[in-house]
Short mmCIF file of C-alpha atoms and ligand atoms in Angstrom, two decimals:
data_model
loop_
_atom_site.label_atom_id
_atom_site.label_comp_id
_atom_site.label_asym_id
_atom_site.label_seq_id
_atom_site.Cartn_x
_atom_site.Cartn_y
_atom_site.Cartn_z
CA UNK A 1 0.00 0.00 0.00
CA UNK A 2 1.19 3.49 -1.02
CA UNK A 3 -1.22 6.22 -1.51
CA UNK A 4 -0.57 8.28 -4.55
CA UNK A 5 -2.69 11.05 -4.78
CA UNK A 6 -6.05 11.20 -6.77
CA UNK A 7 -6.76 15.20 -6.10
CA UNK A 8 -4.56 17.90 -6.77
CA UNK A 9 -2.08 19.51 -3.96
CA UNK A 10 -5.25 21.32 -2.82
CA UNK A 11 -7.79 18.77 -2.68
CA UNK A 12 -9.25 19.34 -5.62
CA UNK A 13 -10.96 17.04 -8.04
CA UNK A 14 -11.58 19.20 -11.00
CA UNK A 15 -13.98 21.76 -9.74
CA UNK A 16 -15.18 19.95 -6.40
CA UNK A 17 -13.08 19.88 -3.05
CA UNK A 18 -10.71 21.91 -1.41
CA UNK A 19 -10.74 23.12 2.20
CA UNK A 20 -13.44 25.57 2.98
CA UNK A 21 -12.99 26.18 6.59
CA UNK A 22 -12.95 28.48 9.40
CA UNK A 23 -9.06 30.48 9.65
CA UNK A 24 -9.54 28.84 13.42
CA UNK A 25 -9.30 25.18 11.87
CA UNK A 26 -6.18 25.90 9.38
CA UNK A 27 -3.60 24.81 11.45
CA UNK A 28 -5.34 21.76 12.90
CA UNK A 29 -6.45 20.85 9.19
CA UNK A 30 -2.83 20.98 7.89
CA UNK A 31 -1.33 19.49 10.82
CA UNK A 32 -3.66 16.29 9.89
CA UNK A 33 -2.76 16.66 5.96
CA UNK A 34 1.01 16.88 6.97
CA UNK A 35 0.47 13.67 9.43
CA UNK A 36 -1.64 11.66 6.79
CA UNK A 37 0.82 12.38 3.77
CA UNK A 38 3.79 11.32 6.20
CA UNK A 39 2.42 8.28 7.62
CA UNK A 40 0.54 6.67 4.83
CA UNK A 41 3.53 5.74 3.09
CA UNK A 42 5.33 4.53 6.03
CA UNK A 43 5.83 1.10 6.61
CA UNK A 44 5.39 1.04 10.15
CA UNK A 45 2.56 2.41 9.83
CA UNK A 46 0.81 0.48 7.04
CA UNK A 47 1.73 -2.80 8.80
CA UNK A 48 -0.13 -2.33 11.73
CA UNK A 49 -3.16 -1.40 9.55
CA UNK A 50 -3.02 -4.42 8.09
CA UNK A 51 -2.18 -6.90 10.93
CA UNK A 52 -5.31 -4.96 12.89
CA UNK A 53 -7.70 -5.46 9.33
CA UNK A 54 -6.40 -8.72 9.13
CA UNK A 55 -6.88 -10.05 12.82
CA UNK A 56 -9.08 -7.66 14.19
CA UNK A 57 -11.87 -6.97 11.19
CA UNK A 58 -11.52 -10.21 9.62
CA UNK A 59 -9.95 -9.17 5.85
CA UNK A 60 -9.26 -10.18 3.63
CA UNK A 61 -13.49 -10.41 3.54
CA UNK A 62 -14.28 -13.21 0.67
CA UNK A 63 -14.89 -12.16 -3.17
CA UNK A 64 -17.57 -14.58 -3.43
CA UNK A 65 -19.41 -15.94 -6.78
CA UNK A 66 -22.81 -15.37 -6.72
CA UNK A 67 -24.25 -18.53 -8.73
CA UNK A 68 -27.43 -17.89 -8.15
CA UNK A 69 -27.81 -14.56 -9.23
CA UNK A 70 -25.56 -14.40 -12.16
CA UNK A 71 -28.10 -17.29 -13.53
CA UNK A 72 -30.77 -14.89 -12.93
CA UNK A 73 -29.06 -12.47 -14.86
CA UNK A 74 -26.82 -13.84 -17.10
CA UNK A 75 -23.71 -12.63 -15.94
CA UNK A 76 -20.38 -13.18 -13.94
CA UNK A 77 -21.21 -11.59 -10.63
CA UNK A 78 -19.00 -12.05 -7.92
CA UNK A 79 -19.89 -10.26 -4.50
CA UNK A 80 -17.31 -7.82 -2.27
CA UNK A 81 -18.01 -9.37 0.77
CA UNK A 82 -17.79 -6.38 3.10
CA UNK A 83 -20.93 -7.06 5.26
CA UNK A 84 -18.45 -10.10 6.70
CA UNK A 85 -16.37 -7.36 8.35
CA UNK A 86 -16.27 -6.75 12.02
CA UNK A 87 -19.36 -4.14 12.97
CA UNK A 88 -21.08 -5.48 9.57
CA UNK A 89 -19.66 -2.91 6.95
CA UNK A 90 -17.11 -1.18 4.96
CA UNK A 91 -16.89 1.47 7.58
CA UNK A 92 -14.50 -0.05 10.10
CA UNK A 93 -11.87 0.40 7.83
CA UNK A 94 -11.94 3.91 7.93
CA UNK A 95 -12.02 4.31 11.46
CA UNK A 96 -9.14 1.71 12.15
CA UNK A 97 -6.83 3.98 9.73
CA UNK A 98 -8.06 7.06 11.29
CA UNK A 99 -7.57 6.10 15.19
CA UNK A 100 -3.93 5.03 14.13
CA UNK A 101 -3.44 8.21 12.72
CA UNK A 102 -4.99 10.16 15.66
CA UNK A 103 -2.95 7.92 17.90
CA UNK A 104 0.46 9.03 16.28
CA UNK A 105 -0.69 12.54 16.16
CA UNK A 106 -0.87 12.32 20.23
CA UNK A 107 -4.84 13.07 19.80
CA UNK A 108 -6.54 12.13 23.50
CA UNK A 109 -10.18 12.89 22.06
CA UNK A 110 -11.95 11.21 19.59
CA UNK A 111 -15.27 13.14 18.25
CA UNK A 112 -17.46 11.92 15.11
CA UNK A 113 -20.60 12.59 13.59
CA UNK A 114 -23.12 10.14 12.58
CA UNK A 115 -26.65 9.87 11.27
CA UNK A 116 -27.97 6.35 11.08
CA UNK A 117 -25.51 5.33 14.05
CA UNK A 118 -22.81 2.90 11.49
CA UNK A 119 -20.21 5.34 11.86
CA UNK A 120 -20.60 6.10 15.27
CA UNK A 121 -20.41 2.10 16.10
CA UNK A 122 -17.22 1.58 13.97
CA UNK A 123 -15.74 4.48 15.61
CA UNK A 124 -17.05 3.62 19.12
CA UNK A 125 -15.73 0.48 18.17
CA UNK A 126 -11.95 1.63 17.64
CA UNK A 127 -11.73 3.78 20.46
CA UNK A 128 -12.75 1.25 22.74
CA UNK A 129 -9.76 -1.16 21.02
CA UNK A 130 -7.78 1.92 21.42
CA UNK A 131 -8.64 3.59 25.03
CA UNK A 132 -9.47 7.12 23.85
CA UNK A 133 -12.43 9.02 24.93
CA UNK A 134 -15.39 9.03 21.83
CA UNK A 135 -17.60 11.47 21.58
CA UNK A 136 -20.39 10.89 19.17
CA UNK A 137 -23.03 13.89 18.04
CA UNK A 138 -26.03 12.65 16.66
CA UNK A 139 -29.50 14.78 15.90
CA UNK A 140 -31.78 13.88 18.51
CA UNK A 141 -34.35 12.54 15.87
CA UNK A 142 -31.57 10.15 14.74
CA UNK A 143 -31.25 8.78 18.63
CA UNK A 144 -34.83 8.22 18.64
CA UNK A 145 -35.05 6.23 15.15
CA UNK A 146 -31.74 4.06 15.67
CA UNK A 147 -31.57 3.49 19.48
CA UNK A 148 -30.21 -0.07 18.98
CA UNK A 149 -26.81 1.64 17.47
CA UNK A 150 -27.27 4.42 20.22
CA UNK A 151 -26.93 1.35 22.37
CA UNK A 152 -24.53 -0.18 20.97
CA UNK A 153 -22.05 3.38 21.26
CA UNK A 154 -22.85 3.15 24.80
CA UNK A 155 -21.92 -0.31 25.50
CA UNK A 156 -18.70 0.54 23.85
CA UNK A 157 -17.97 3.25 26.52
CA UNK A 158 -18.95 6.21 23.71
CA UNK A 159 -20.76 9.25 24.82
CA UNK A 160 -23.74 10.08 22.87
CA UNK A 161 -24.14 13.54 22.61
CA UNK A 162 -27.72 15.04 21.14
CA UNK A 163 -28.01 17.82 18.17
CA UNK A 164 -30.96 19.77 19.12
CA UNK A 165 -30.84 22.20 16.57
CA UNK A 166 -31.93 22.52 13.24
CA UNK A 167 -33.94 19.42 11.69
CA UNK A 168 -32.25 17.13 14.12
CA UNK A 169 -30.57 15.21 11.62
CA UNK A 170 -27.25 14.24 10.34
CA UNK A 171 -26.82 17.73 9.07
CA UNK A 172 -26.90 19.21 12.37
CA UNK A 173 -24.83 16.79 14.09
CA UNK A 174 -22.47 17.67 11.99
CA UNK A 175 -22.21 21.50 12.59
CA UNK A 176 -22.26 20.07 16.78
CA UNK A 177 -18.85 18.22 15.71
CA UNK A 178 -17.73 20.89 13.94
CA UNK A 179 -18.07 23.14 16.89
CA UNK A 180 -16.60 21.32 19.12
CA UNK A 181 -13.51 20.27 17.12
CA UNK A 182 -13.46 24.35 16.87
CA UNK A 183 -13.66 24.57 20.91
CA UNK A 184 -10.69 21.68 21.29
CA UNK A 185 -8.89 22.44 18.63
CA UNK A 186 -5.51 21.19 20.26
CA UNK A 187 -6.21 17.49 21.77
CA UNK A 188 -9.06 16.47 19.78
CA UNK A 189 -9.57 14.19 16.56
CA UNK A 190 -12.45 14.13 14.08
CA UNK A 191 -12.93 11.09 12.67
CA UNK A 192 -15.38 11.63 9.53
CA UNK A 193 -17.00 8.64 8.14
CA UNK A 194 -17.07 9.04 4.30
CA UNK A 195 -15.10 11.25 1.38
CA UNK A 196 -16.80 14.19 2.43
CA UNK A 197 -15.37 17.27 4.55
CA UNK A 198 -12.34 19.73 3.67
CA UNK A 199 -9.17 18.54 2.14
CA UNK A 200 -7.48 15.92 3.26
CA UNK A 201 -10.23 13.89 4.63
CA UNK A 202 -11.75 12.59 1.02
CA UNK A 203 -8.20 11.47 0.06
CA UNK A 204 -7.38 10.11 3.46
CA UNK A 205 -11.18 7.97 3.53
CA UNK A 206 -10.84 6.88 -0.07
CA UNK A 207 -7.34 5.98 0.57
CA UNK A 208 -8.24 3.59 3.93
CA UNK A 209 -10.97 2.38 2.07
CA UNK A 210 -8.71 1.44 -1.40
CA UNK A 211 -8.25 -1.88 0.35
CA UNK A 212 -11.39 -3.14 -0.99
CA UNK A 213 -10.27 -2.71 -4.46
CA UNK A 214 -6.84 -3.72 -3.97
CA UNK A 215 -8.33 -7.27 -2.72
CA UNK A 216 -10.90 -6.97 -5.48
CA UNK A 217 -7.84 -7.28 -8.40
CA UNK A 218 -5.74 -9.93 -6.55
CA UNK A 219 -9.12 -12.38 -5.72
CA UNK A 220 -10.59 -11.78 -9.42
CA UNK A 221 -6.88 -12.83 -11.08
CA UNK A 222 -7.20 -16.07 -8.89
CA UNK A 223 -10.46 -17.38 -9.62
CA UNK A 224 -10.68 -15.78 -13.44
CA UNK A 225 -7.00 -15.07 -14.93
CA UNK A 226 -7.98 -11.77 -15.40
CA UNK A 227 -7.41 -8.43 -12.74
CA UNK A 228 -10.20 -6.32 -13.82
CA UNK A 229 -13.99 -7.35 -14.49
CA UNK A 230 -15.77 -5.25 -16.90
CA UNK A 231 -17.68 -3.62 -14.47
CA UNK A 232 -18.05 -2.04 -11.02
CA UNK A 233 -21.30 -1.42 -9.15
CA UNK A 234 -21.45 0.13 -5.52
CA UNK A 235 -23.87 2.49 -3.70
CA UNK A 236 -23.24 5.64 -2.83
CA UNK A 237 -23.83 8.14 0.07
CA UNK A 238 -21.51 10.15 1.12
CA UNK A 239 -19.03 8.22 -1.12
CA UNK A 240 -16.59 5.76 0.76
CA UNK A 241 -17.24 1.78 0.12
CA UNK A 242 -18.15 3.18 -3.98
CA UNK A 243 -14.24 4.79 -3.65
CA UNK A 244 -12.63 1.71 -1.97
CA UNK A 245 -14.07 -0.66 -4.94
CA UNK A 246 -13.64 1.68 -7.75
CA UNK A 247 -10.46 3.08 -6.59
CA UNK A 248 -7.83 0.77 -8.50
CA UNK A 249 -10.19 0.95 -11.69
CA UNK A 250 -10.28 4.55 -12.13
CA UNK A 251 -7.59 4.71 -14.37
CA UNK A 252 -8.54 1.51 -16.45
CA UNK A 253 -11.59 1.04 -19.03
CA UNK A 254 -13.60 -0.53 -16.14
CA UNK A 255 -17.28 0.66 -16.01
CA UNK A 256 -18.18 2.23 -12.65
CA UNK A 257 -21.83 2.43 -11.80
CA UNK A 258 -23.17 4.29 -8.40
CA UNK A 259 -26.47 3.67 -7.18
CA UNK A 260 -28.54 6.77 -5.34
CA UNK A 261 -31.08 6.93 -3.36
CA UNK A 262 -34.27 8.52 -5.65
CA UNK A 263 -36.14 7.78 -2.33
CA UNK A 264 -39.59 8.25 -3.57
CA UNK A 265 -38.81 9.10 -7.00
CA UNK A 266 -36.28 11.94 -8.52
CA UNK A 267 -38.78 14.46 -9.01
CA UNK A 268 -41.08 13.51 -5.95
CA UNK A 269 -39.57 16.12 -3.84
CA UNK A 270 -38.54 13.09 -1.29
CA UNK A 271 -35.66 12.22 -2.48
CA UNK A 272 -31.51 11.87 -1.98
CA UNK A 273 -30.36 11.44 -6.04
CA UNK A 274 -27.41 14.62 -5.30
CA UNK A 275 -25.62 13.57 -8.46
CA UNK A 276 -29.11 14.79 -10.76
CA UNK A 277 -30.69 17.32 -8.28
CA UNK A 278 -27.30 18.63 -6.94
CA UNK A 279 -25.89 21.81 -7.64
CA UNK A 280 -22.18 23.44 -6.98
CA UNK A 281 -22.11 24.71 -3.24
CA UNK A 282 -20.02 24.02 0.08
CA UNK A 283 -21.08 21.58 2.54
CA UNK A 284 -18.92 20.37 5.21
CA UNK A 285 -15.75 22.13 4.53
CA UNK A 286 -15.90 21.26 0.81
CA UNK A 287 -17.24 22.46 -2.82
CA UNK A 288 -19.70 19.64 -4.08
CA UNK A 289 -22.51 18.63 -5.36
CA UNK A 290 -25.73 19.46 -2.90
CA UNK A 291 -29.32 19.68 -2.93
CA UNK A 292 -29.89 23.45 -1.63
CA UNK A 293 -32.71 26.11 -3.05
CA UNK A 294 -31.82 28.99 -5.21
CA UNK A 295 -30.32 30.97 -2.44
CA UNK A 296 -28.53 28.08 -0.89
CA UNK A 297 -30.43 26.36 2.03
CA UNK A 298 -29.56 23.26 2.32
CA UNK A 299 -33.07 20.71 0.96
CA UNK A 300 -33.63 18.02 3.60
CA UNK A 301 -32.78 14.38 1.85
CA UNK A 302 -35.26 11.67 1.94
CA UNK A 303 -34.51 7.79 1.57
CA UNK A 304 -35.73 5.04 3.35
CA UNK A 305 -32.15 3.91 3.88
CA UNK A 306 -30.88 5.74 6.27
CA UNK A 307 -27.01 5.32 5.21
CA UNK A 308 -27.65 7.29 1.61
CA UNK A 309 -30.21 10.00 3.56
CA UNK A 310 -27.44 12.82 2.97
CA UNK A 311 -27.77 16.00 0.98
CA UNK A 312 -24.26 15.99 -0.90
CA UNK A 313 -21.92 13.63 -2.23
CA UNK A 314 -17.95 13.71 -2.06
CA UNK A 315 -16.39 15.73 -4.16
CA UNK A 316 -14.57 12.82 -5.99
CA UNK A 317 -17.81 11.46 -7.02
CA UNK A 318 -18.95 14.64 -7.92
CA UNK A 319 -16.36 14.64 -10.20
CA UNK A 320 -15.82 11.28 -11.70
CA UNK A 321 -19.72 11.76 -12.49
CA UNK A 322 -19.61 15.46 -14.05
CA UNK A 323 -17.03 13.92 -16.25
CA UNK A 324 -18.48 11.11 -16.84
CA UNK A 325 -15.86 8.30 -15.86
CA UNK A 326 -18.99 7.23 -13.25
CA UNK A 327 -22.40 6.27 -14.38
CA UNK A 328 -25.10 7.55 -11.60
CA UNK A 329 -28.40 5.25 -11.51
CA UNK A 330 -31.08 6.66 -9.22
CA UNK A 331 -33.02 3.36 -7.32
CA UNK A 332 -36.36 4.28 -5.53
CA UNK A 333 -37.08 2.57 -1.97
CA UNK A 334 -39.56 0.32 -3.49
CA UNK A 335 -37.02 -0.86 -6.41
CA UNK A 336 -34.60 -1.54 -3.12
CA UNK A 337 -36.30 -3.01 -0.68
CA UNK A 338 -38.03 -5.65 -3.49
CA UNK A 339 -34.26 -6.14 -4.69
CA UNK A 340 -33.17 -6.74 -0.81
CA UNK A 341 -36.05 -9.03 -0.60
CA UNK A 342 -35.60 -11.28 -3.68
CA UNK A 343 -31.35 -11.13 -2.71
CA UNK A 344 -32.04 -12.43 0.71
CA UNK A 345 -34.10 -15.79 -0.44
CA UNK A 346 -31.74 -16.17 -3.47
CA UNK A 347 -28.39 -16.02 -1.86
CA UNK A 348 -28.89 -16.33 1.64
CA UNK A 349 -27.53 -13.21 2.35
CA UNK A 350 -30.03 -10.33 4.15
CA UNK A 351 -27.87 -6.89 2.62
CA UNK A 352 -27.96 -3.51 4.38
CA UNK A 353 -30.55 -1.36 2.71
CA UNK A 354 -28.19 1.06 1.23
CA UNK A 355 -26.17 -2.52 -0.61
CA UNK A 356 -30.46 -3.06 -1.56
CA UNK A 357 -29.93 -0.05 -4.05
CA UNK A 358 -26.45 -0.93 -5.74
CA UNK A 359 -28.31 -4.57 -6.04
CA UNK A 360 -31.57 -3.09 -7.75
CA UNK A 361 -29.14 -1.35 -10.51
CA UNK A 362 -28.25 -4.16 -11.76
CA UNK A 363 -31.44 -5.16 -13.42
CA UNK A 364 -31.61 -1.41 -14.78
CA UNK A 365 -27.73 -2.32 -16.31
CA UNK A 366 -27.12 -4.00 -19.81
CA UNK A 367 -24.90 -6.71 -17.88
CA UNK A 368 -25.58 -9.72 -20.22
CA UNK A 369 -22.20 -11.98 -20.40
CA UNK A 370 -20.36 -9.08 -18.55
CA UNK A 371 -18.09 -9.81 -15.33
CA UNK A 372 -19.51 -7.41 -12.50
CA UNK A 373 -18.64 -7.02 -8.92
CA UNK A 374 -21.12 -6.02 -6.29
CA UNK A 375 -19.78 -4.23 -3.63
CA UNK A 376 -21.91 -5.69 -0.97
CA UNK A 377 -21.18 -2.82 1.26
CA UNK A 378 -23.10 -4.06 4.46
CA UNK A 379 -25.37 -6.40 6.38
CA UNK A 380 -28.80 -6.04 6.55
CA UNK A 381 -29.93 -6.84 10.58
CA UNK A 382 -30.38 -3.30 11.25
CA UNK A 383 -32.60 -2.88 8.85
CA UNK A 384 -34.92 -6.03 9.43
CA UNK A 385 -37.53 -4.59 10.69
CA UNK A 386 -37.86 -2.44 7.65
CA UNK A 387 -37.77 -4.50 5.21
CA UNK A 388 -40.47 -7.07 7.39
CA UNK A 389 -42.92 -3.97 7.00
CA UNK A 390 -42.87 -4.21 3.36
CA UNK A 391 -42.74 -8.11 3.18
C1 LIG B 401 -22.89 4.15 5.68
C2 LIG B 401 -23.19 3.09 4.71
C3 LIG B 401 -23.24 3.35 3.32
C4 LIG B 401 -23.12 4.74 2.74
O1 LIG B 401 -21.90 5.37 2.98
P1 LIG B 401 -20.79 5.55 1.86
O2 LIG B 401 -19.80 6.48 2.46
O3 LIG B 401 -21.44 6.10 0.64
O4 LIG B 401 -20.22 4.21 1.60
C5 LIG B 401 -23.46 2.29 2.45
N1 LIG B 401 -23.64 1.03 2.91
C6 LIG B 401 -23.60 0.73 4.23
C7 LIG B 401 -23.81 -0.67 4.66
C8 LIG B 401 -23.38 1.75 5.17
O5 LIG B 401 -23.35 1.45 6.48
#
């Protein structure tokens, strides 16, 4: 592992990125670039990320050949097995590169953001393993909707704190963390969960998460001869398990296909496709695609999965879709949760809702006699209950 950069020195992906932040946060934000460029290419460094994904998440997580469905279809499909990983998604291996990071930057503090709760798990999860104080901001609407992950963040020792203001939702949360990184600017971490926020964070996420692909080329030459498939599909929120698997095909002639959540249709006015109804504007500390009205208020997201349920996309994506290297399909909740549901009794394996949406694209995909891998980017427990409402 080496990273080689995929932005310019600036963050930027063509027109999308950079570091739009308070003058308070500079220092803190290039004293985490400096640390992230030094350490990501040092050996020390990358071997105890590995040893703790091997041994401690449970990777290399299986590229497995998914018989069933590729009869269905007619096509090679082989399945990224990250719902096998330890928490039940891609997102642990953010927050294991990120807590080793924070740990050789002599952070005490560990703060994060989260909406559905994954993120806050996976980094309640590391902190624990690691024995730093995590503090996790959540809208208090989220806390009531996902109290089993609230639970789980306590049981792992995490402090829960509630966003009151605003809508109460991810967005908010997010300014809370934001804040307080602002207030504790010296001792304290952020830990951001997907290739969103200022400059270096989408680098340093895609870059943890590149592990996916990197096991995706060495697995495909064993069981096929061949390194790349024709074809890449992976669902997309903010961003990070789509730029893990795509992230050693961008520069190939491998089709890359994100799934979005159209919630209740594109033009229903409940809905989270940012790649169509997204326009240029800053969120987070970077220039994106968002959903905002004409004078720039951010438009509350709707999907029923509450992983995609975010107003922007990372700039990278932004980018790699403008241009046209990614192709953006937009899957409803009813075209996700029927794909979930026909998945679960055809291979025996329940997927996360937001995995339900990269799985419905493929019947919307001309994918006859192609080789395609799924990135089955998590498991589906946590959202049981909603899929058993629509059974
Ligand atoms: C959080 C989550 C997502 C969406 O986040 P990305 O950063 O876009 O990957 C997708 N799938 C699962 C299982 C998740 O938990």
């Amino acid at each position: 592992m080496k990273y080689s950069p995929i932005a310019d020195e600036h963050g930027f992906y063509g027109d999308f990125g950079g570091a739009f932040i308070p003058e308070m946060l500079r220092k803190n934000v290039e004293e985490l670039k400096n640390a992230f460029l030094y350490y990501s290419s040092e050996p020390e460094f990358i071997a105890e990320f590995k040893a703790l994904l091997a041994d401690y998440v449970g990777r290399p997580t299986p590229l497995y050949y998914s018989k069933n469905l590729s009869e269905k279809l007619q096509a090679g499909i082989y399945l990224k097995r990250e719902d096998l990983n330890h928490t039940g998604a891609h997102k642990v291996n953010n927050t294991i590169g990120q807590i080793l990071l924070a740990k050789r930057m002599g952070k005490k503090r560990i703060i994060a953001e989260t909406g559905a709760g994954q993120h806050g798990v996976a980094t309640a999860t590391v902190c624990a393993l690691m024995g730093l104080e995590c503090i996790v901001y959540m809208g208090a609407i989220d806390i009531e909707r996902q109290k089993p992950n609230v639970g789980r963040m306590k049981m792992l020792g995490a402090e829960v704190r509630a966003a009151e203001s605003g809508s109460k939702t991810l967005k908010d949360a997010t300014n809370e963390a934001i804040r307080d990184w602002l207030a504790n600017v010296d001792d304290t971490f952020y830990i951001i969960g997907s290739v969103v926020g200022p400059d270096p964070y989408p680098e340093m996420v895609a870059y943890f998460q590149s592990v996916i692909s990197d096991e995706i080329k060495k697995q495909l030459l064993e069981k096929t001869g061949k390194e790349n498939p024709d074809m890449v599909v992976a669902c997309v929120g903010g961003g990070s398990n789509a730029a893990g698997a795509f992230y050693h095909f961008i520069d190939s002639d491998v089709q890359l296909i994100a799934a979005e959540a159209a919630g209740r249709g594109v033009d229903s006015g409940q809905s989270a496709a940012t790649s169509v109804l997204g326009t240029i504007g800053v969120i987070h500390g970077s220039q994106t695609l968002l959903m905002q009205t004409k004078d720039g208020q951010i438009v509350e997201p709707y999907s029923i999965s509450a992983g995609l349920d975010y107003p922007g996309i990372g700039p990278m994506h932004a980018h790699l879709i403008h241009s046209k290297r990614v192709q953006s399909i937009a899957i409803t909740d009813n075209e996700a949760l029927s794909a979930g549901l026909s998945f679960s009794r055809l291979e025996g394996i329940i997927p996360a809702l937001e995995t339900s949406h990269a799985i419905a694209a493929l019947e919307r995909l001309d994918i006859q006699g192609k080789t395609v891998v799924l990135n089955l980017s998590g498991r589906g427990d946590k959202d049981l209950s909603t899929y058993l409402k629509h059974l």
